[in-house]
Tab-separated table of C-alpha atoms and ligand atoms in Angstrom:
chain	number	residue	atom	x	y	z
P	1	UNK	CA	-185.591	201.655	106.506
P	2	UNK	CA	-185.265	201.035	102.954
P	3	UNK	CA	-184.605	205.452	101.925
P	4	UNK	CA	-181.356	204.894	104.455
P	5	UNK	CA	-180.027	202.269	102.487
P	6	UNK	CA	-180.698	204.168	99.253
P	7	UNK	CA	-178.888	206.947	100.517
P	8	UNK	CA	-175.736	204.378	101.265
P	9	UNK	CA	-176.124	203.227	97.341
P	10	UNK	CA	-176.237	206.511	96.449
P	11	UNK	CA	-172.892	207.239	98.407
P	12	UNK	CA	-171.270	203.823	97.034
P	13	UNK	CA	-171.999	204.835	93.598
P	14	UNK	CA	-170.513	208.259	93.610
P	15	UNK	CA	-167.769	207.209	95.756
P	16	UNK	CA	-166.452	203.676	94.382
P	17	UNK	CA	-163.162	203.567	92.408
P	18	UNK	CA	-163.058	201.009	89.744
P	19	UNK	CA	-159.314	199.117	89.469
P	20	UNK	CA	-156.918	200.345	87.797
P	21	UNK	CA	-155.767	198.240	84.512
P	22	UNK	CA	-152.111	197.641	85.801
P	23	UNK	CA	-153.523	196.136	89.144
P	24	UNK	CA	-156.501	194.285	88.278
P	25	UNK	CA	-156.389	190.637	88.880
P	26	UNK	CA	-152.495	190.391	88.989
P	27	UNK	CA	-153.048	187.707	92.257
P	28	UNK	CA	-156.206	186.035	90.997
P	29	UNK	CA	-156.346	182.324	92.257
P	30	UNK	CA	-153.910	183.105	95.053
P	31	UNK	CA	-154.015	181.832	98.529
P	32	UNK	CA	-154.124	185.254	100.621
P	33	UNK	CA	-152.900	185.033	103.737
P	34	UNK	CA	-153.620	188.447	106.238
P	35	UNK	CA	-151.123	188.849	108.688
P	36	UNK	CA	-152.407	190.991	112.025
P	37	UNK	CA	-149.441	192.325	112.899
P	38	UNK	CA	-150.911	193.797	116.491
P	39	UNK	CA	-149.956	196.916	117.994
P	40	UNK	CA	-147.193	197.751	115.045
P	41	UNK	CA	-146.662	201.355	114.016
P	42	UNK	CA	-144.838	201.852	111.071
P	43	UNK	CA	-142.068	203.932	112.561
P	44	UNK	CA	-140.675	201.109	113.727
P	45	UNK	CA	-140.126	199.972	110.297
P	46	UNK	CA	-136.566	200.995	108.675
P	47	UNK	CA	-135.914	202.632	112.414
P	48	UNK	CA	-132.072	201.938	113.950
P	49	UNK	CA	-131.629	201.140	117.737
P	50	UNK	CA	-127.913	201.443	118.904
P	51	UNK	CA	-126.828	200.743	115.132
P	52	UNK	CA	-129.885	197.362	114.491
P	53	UNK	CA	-132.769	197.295	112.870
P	54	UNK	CA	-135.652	196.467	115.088
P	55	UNK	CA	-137.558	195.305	112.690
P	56	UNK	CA	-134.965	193.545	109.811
P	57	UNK	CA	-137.508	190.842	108.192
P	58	UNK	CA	-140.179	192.928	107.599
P	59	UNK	CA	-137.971	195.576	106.269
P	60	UNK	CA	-136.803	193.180	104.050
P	61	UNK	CA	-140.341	192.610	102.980
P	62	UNK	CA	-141.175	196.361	102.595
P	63	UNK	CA	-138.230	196.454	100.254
P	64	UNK	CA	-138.817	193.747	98.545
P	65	UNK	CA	-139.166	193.766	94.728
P	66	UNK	CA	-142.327	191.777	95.735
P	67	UNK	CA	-143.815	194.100	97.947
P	68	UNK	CA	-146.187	197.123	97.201
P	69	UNK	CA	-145.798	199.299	100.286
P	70	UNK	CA	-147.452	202.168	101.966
P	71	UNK	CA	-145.928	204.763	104.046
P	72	UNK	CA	-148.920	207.140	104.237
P	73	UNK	CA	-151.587	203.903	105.669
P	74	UNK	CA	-152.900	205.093	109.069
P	75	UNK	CA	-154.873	203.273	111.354
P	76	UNK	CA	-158.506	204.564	111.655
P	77	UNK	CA	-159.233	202.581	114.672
P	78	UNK	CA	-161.658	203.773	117.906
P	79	UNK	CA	-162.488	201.974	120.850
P	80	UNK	CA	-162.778	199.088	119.460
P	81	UNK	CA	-159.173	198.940	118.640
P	82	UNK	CA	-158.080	194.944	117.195
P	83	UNK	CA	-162.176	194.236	116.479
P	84	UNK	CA	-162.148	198.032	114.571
P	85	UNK	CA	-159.031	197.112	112.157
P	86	UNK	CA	-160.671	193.575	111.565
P	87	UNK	CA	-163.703	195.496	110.686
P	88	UNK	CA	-162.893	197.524	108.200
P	89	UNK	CA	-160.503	195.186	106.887
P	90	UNK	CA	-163.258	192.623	106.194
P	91	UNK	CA	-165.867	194.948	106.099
P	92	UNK	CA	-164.356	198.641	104.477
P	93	UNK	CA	-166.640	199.933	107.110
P	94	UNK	CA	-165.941	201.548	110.227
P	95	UNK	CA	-166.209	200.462	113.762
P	96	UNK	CA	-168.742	202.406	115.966
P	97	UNK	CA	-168.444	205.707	117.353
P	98	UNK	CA	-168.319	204.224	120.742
P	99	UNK	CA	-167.876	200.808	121.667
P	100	UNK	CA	-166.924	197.711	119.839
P	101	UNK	CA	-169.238	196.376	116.969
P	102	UNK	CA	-168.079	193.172	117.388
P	103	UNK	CA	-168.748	193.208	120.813
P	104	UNK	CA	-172.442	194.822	121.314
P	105	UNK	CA	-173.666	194.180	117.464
P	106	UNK	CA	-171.433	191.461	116.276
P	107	UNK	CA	-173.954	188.270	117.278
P	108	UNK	CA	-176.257	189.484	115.016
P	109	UNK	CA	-175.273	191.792	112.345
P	110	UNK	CA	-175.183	191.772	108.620
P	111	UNK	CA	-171.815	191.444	107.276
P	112	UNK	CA	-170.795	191.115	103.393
P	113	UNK	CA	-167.283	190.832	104.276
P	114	UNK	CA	-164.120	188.868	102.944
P	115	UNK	CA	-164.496	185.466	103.102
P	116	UNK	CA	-167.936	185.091	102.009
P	117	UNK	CA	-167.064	186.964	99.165
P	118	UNK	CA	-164.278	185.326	98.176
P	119	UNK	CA	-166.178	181.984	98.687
P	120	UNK	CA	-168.546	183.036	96.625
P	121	UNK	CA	-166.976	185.123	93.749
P	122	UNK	CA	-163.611	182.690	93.317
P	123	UNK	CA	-164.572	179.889	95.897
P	124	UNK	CA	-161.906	180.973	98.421
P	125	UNK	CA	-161.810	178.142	102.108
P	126	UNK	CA	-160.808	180.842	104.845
P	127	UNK	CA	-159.912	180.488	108.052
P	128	UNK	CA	-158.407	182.429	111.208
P	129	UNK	CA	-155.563	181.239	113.506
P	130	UNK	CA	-155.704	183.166	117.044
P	131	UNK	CA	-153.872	182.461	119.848
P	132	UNK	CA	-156.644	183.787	122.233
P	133	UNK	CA	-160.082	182.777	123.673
P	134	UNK	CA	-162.510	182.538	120.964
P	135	UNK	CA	-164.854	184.640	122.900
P	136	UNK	CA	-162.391	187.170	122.774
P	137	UNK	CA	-164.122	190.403	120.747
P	138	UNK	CA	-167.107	188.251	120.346
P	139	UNK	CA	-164.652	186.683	117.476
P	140	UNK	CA	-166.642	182.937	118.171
P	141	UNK	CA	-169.586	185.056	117.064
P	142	UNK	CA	-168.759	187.464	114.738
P	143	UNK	CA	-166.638	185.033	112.399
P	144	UNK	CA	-169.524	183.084	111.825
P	145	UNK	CA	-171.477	186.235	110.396
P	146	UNK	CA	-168.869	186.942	108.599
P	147	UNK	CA	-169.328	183.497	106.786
P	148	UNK	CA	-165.541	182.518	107.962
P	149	UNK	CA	-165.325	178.731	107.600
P	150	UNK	CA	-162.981	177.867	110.200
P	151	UNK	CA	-161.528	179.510	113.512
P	152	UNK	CA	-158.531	178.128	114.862
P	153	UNK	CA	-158.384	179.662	118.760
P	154	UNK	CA	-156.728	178.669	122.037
P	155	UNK	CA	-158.650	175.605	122.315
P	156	UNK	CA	-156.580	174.001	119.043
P	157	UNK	CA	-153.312	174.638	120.546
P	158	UNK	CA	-151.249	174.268	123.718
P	159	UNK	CA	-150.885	177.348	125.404
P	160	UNK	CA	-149.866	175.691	128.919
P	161	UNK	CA	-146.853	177.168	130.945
P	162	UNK	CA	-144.961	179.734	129.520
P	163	UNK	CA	-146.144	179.173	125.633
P	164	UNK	CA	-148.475	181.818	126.310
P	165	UNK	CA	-148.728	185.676	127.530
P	166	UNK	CA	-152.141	188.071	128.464
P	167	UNK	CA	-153.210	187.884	124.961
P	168	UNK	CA	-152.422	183.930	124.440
P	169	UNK	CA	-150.273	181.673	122.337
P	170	UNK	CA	-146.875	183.235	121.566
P	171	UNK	CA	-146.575	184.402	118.100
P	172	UNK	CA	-144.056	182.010	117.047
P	173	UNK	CA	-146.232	178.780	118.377
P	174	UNK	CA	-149.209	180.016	117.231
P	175	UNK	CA	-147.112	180.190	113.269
P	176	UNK	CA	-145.617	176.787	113.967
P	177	UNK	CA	-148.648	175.637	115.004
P	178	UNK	CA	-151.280	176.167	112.466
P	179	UNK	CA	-148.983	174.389	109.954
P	180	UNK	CA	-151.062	171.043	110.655
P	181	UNK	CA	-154.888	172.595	110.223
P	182	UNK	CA	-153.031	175.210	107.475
P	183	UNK	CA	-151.619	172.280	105.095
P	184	UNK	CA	-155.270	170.939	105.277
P	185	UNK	CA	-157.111	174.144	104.132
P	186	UNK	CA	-158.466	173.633	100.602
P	187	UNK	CA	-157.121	175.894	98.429
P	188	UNK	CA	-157.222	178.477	97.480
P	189	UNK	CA	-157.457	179.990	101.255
P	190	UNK	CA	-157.980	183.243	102.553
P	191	UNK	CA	-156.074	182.376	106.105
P	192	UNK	CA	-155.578	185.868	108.890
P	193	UNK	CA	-153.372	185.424	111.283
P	194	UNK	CA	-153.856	187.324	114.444
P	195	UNK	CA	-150.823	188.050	116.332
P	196	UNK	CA	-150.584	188.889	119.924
P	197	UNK	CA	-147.261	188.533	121.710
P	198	UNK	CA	-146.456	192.528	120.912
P	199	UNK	CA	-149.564	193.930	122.888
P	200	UNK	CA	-149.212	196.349	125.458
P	201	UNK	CA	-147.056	196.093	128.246
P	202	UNK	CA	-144.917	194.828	126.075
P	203	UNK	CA	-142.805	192.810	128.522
P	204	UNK	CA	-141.508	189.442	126.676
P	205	UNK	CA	-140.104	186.785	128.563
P	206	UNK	CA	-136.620	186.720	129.344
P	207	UNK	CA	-136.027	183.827	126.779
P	208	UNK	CA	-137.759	185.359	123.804
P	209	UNK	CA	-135.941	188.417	123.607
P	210	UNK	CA	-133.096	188.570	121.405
P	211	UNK	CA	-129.825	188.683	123.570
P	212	UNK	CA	-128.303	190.661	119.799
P	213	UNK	CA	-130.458	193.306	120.423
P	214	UNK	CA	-129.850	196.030	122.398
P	215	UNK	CA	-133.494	198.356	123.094
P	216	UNK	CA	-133.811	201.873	123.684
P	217	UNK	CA	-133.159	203.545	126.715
P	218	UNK	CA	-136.161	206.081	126.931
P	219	UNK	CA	-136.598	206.436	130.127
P	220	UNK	CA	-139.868	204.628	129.774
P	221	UNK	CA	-140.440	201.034	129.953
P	222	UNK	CA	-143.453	200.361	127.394
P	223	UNK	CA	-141.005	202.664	125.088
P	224	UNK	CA	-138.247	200.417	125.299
P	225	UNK	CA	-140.212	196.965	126.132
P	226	UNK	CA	-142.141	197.705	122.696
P	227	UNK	CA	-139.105	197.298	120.381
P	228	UNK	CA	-138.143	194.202	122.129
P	229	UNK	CA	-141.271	192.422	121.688
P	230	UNK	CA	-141.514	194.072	118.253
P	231	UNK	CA	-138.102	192.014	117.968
P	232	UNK	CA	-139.466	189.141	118.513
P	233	UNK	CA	-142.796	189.507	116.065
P	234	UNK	CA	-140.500	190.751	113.410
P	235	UNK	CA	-138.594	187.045	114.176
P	236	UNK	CA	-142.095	185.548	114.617
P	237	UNK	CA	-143.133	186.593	110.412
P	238	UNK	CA	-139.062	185.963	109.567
P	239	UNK	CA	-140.008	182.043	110.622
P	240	UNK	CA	-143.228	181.510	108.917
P	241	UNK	CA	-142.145	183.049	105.510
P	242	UNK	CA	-138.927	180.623	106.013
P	243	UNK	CA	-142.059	177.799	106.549
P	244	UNK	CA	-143.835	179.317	103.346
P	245	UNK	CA	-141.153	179.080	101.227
P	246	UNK	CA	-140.267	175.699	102.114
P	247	UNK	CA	-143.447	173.783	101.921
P	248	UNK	CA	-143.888	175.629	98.461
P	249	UNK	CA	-146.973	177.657	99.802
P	250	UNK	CA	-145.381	180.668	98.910
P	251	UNK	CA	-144.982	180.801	95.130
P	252	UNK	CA	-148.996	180.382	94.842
P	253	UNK	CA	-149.754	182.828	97.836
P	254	UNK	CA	-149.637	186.631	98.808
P	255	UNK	CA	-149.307	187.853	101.949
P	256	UNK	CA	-150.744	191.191	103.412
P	257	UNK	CA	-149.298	192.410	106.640
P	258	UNK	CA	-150.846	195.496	108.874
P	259	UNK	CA	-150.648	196.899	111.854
P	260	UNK	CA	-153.802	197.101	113.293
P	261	UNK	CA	-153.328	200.273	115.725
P	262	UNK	CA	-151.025	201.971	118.029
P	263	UNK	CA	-148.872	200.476	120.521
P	264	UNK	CA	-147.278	203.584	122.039
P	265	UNK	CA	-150.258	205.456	123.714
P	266	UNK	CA	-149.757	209.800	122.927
P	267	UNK	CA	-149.073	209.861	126.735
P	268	UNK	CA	-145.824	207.885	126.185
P	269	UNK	CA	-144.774	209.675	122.772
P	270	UNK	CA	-142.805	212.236	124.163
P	271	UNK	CA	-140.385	209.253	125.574
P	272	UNK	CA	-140.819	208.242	122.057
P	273	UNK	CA	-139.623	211.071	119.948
P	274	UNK	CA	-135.892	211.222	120.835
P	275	UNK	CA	-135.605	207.527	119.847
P	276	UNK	CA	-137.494	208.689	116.461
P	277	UNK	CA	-134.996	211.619	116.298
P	278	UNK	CA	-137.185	214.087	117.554
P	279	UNK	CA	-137.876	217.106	119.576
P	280	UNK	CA	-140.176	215.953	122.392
P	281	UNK	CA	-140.274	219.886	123.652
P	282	UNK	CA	-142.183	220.991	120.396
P	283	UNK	CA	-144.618	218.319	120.058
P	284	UNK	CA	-148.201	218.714	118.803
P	285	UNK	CA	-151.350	216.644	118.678
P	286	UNK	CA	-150.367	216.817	114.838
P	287	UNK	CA	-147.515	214.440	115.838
P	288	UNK	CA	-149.686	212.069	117.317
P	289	UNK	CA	-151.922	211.928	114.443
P	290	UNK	CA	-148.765	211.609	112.509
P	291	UNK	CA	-147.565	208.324	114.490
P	292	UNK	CA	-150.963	206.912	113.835
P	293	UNK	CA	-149.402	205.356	110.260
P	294	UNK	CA	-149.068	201.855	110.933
P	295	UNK	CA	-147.742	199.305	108.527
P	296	UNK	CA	-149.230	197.813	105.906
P	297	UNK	CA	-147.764	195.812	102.366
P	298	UNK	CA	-149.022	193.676	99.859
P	299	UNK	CA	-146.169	190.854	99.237
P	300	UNK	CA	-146.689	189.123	96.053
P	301	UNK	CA	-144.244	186.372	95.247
P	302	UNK	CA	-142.700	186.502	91.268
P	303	UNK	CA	-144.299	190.499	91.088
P	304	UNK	CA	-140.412	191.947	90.561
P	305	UNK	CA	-142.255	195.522	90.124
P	306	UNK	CA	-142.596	196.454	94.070
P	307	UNK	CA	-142.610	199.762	95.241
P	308	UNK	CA	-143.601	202.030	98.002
P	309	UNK	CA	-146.422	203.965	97.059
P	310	UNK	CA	-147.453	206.999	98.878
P	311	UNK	CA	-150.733	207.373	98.616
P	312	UNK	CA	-152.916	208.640	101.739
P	313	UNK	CA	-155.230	205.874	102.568
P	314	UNK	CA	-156.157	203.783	106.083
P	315	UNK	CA	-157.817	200.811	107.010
P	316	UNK	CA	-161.107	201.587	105.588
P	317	UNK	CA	-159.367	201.085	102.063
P	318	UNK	CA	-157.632	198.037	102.131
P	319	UNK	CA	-160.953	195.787	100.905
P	320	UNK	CA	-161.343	196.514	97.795
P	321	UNK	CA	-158.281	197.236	97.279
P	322	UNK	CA	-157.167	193.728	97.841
P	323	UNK	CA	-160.250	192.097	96.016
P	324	UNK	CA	-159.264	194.401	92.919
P	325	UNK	CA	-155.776	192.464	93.110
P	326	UNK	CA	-157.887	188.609	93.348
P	327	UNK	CA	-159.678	189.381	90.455
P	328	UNK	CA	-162.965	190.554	91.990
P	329	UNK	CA	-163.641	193.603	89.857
P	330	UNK	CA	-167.206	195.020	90.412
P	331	UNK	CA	-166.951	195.967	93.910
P	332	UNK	CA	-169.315	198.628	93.022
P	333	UNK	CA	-172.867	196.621	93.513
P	334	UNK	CA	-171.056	195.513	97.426
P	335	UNK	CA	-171.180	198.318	100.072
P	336	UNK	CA	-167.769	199.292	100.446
P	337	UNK	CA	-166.312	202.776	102.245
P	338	UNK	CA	-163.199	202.879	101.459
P	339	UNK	CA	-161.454	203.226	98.133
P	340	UNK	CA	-158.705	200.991	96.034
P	341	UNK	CA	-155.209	202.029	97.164
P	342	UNK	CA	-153.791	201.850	93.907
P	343	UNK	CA	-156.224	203.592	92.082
P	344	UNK	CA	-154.895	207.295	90.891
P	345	UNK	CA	-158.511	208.663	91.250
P	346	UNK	CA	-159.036	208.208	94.631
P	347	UNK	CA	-159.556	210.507	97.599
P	348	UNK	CA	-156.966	211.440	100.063
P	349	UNK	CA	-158.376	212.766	102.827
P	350	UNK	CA	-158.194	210.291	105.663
P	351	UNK	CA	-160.965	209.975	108.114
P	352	UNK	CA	-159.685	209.555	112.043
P	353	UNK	CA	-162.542	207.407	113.812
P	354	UNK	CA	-162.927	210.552	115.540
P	355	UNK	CA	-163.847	212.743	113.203
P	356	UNK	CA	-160.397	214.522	112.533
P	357	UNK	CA	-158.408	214.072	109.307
P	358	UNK	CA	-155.332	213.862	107.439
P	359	UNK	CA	-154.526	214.594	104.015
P	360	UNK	CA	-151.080	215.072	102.229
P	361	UNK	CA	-150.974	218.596	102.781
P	362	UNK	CA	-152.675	219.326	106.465
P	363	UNK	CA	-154.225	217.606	108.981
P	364	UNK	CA	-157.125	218.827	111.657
P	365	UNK	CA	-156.490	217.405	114.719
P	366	UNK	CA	-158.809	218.999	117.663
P	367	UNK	CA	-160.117	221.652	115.073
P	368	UNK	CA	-156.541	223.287	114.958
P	369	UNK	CA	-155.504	223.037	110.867
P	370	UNK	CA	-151.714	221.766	110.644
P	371	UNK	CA	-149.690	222.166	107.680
P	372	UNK	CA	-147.995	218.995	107.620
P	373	UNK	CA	-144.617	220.302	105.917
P	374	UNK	CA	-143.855	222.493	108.334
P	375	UNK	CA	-145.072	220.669	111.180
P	376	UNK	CA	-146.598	223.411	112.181
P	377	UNK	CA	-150.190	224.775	113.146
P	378	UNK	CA	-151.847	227.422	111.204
P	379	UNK	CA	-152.644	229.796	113.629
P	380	UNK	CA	-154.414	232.369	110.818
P	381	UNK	CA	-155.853	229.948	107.489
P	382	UNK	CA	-156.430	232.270	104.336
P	383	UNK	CA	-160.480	232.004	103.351
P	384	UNK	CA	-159.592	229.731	100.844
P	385	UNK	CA	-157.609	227.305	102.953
P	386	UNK	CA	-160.767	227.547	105.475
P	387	UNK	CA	-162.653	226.541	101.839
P	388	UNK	CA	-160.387	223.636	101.449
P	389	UNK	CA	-160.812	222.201	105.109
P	390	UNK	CA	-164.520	222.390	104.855
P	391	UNK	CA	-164.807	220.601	102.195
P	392	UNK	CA	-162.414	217.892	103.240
P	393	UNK	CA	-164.082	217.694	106.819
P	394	UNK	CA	-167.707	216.776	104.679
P	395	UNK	CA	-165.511	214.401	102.986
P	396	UNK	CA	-164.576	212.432	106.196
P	397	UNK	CA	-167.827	213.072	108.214
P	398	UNK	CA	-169.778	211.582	105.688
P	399	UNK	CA	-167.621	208.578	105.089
P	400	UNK	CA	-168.270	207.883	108.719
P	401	UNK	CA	-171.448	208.775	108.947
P	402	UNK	CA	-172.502	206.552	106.132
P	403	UNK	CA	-170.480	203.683	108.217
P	404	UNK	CA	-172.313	204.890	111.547
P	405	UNK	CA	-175.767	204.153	109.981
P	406	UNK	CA	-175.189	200.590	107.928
P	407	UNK	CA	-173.326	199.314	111.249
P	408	UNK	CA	-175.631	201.073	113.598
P	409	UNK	CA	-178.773	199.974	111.808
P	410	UNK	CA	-177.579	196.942	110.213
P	411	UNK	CA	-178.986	197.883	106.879
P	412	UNK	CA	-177.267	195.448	104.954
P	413	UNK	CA	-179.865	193.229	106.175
P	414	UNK	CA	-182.070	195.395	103.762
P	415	UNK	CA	-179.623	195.162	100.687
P	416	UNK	CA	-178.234	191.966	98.981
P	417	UNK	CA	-175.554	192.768	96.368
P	418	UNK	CA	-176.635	190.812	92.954
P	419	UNK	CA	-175.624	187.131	93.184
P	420	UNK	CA	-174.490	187.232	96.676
P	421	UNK	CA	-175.667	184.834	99.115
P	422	UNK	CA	-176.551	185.663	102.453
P	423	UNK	CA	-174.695	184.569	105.540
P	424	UNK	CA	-175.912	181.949	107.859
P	425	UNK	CA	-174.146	181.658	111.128
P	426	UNK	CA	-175.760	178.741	111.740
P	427	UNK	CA	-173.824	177.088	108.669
P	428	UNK	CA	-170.456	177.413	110.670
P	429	UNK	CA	-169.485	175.501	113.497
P	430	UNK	CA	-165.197	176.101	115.190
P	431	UNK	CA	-165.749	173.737	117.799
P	432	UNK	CA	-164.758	170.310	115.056
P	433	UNK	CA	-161.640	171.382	113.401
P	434	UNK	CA	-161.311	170.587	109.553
P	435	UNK	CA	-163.998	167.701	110.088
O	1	GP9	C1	-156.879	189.778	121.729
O	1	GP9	C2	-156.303	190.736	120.797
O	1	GP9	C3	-156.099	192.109	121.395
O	1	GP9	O1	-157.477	188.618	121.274
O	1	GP9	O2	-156.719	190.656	119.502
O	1	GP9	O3	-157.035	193.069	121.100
O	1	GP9	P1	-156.779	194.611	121.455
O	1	GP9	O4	-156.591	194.709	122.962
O	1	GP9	O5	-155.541	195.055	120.746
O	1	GP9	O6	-157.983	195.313	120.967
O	2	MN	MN1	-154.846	195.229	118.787
């Protein structure tokens, strides 16, 4: 109905943060490459086992002079998990309350998401490499409303014998190769890259683990398994920027890494917390939330101003945040929840797909209020605390209601952004390559 959709503009235009002069454009004409980096939490980043870094390339990346980081980025994922973080990431809308979009809405739904607008705006190719089924989420389906040009699955590699695990093609084949269909790509590109090697259970083969590193011993398994195969990601992104950088890629490119959700389940976190240096006998829901921060930096070759920026934000943000970077700068007139990362007027209250939230100062987990310096729960809030959460709680229900009814409706099918084209799945066809 077309007064639902108003209501959505309404929301966009009160809600929208423009970019910020220092940011605007500084990657323009850049190929963008998105690198999924799945089931990565960012406490693994920075974090010593038995005196190594588990993670020592992508540290090197987060401390980069390149690199814009984020240490307060949470994954807003639901039960959609890898579909939910490609959602909003292409999207800046929310998965469903329930269920996968992809997967019960994705065949034929309205997108206006990343590549079409970067084909259209800056005329951006774009394609995804996956090491899984294309069928997978619906993906076969989904990417073709999403106007992707090209999806690079199972079927373009060889994933026989041991080159693959549950998910499919290791993530060091499935880097190594994509070179042939990458160095083809017209550019400028907008290329993902969908990881899959670190997925729960996190056991790697024997030959892929790293006989220099020596894992936790938690007393769990998927504790300790999880930094290996982390290991071997980190290894995985270490041998593709070494690629980058050689074939000269790199000093016309950015690349955005993110983890897409959690890897270490709450049940498992109290194994957890003693190799994070803490107390597994006072642990709170709060420190689940907490552990829901998962990586995510903007690496920008030549930048020399990197930084880690602390800003409260998720998933939900990083669209127009990264658009605001290429150069597209009214992302006002596209439907867009979340709100440009490194913007100084935005919002930072961060909606859990659940309805709970975190902000810089508290957190309301299961309707308990947390102050988050103390780590503790508020057993008795003042009025005007009480005042505070209310209002922040509208704040996050009505970011996810608005997502609940474009996605559940598909109103963007009732709304076309000014000199946007729609998408035609039929236009798009994986199963010919670069032909
Ligand atoms: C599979 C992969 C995993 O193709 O993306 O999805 P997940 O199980 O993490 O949702
Ligand atoms: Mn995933």
């Amino acid at each position: 109905k077309s007064s639902d959709i108003d209501k959505v503009r309404e929301y966009i235009n009160e809600h929208n943060v423009p970019a910020s002069a220092e940011y605007k454009g500084i990657a323009k004409g850049r190929n963008v490459f998105v690198i999924h980096l799945e089931s990565t939490q960012q406490f693994s980043l920075d974090l010593k086992i038995n005196d190594q870094e588990v993670t020592p390339f992508l540290n090197s990346v987060y401390h980069s002079k390149d690199t814009i980081g984020f240490d307060n980025f949470f994954n807003q994922v639901g039960q959609g998990k890898t579909s939910d973080a490609e959602n909003m990431l292409e999207t800046s809308t929310f998965g469903l309350p329930q269920g996968s979009l992809f997967a019960t809405q994705g065949s034929n739904h309205t997108f206006q998401a990343m590549p079409s607008i970067l084909k259209q705006e800056q005329g951006y190719s774009s394609a995804v490499f996956h090491g899984n089924n294309a069928s997978f989420w619906n993906r076969n389906n989904v990417y073709k409303n999403m106007g992707y040009q090209y999806f690079f699955d199972a079927s373009y590699f060889d994933t026989s014998g041991d080159k693959a695990t549950g998910y499919g093609l290791k993530d060091k084949l499935l880097f190594a190769d994509s070179v042939p269909y990458l160095e083809r790509l017209q550019q400028p590109f907008y290329a993902k890259y969908i990881t899959v090697t670190n997925h729960f259970p996190f056991t790697l083969d024997d030959e892929d683990k790293d006989p220099n590193f020596q894992t936790s011993d938690s007393g769990s398994k998927v504790v300790d398994g999880y930094f290996e195969s982390n290991r071997y990601m980190d290894e995985s992104i270490n041998e593709f920027f070494e690629y980058l950088k050689k074939s000269g890629l790199y000093d016309n490119s950015i690349v955005v890494l993110y983890g897409d959700h959690y890897g270490i389940s709450n049940s498992e976190n109290k194994s957890l917390a003693p190799v994070l240096g803490k107390d597994p006998d006072n642990w709170t829901a709060n420190d689940n939330t907490q552990l829901q921060r998962v990586p995510f930096m903007i690496h920008i070759p030549g930048y020399q101003k990197g930084h880690i920026n602390h800003t409260y934000g998720g998933e939900i943000d990083v669209m127009p945040t990264l658009l605001h970077l290429l150069g597209v700068e009214d992302t006002k007139k596209y439907v867009q929840l979340g709100q440009d990362l490194l913007s100084n007027k935005r919002t930072q209250v961060v909606a859990m797909r659940d309805g709970d939230f975190v902000t810089p100062e508290y957190s309301y987990v299961n309707s308990v209020i947390y102050d988050n310096k103390i780590d503790k729960a508020i057993e008795e809030p003042s009025q005007e605390l009480k005042a505070q959460i209310e209002k922040d709680k509208e704040i996050a229900h009505k970011q996810l209601s608005m997502s609940d009814s474009i996605n559940q409706k598909d109103l963007l099918r009732f709304y076309t952004p000014e000199g946007f084209k729609p998408v035609e799945a039929k236009d798009y066809n994986y199963s010919n390559g670069l032909e």
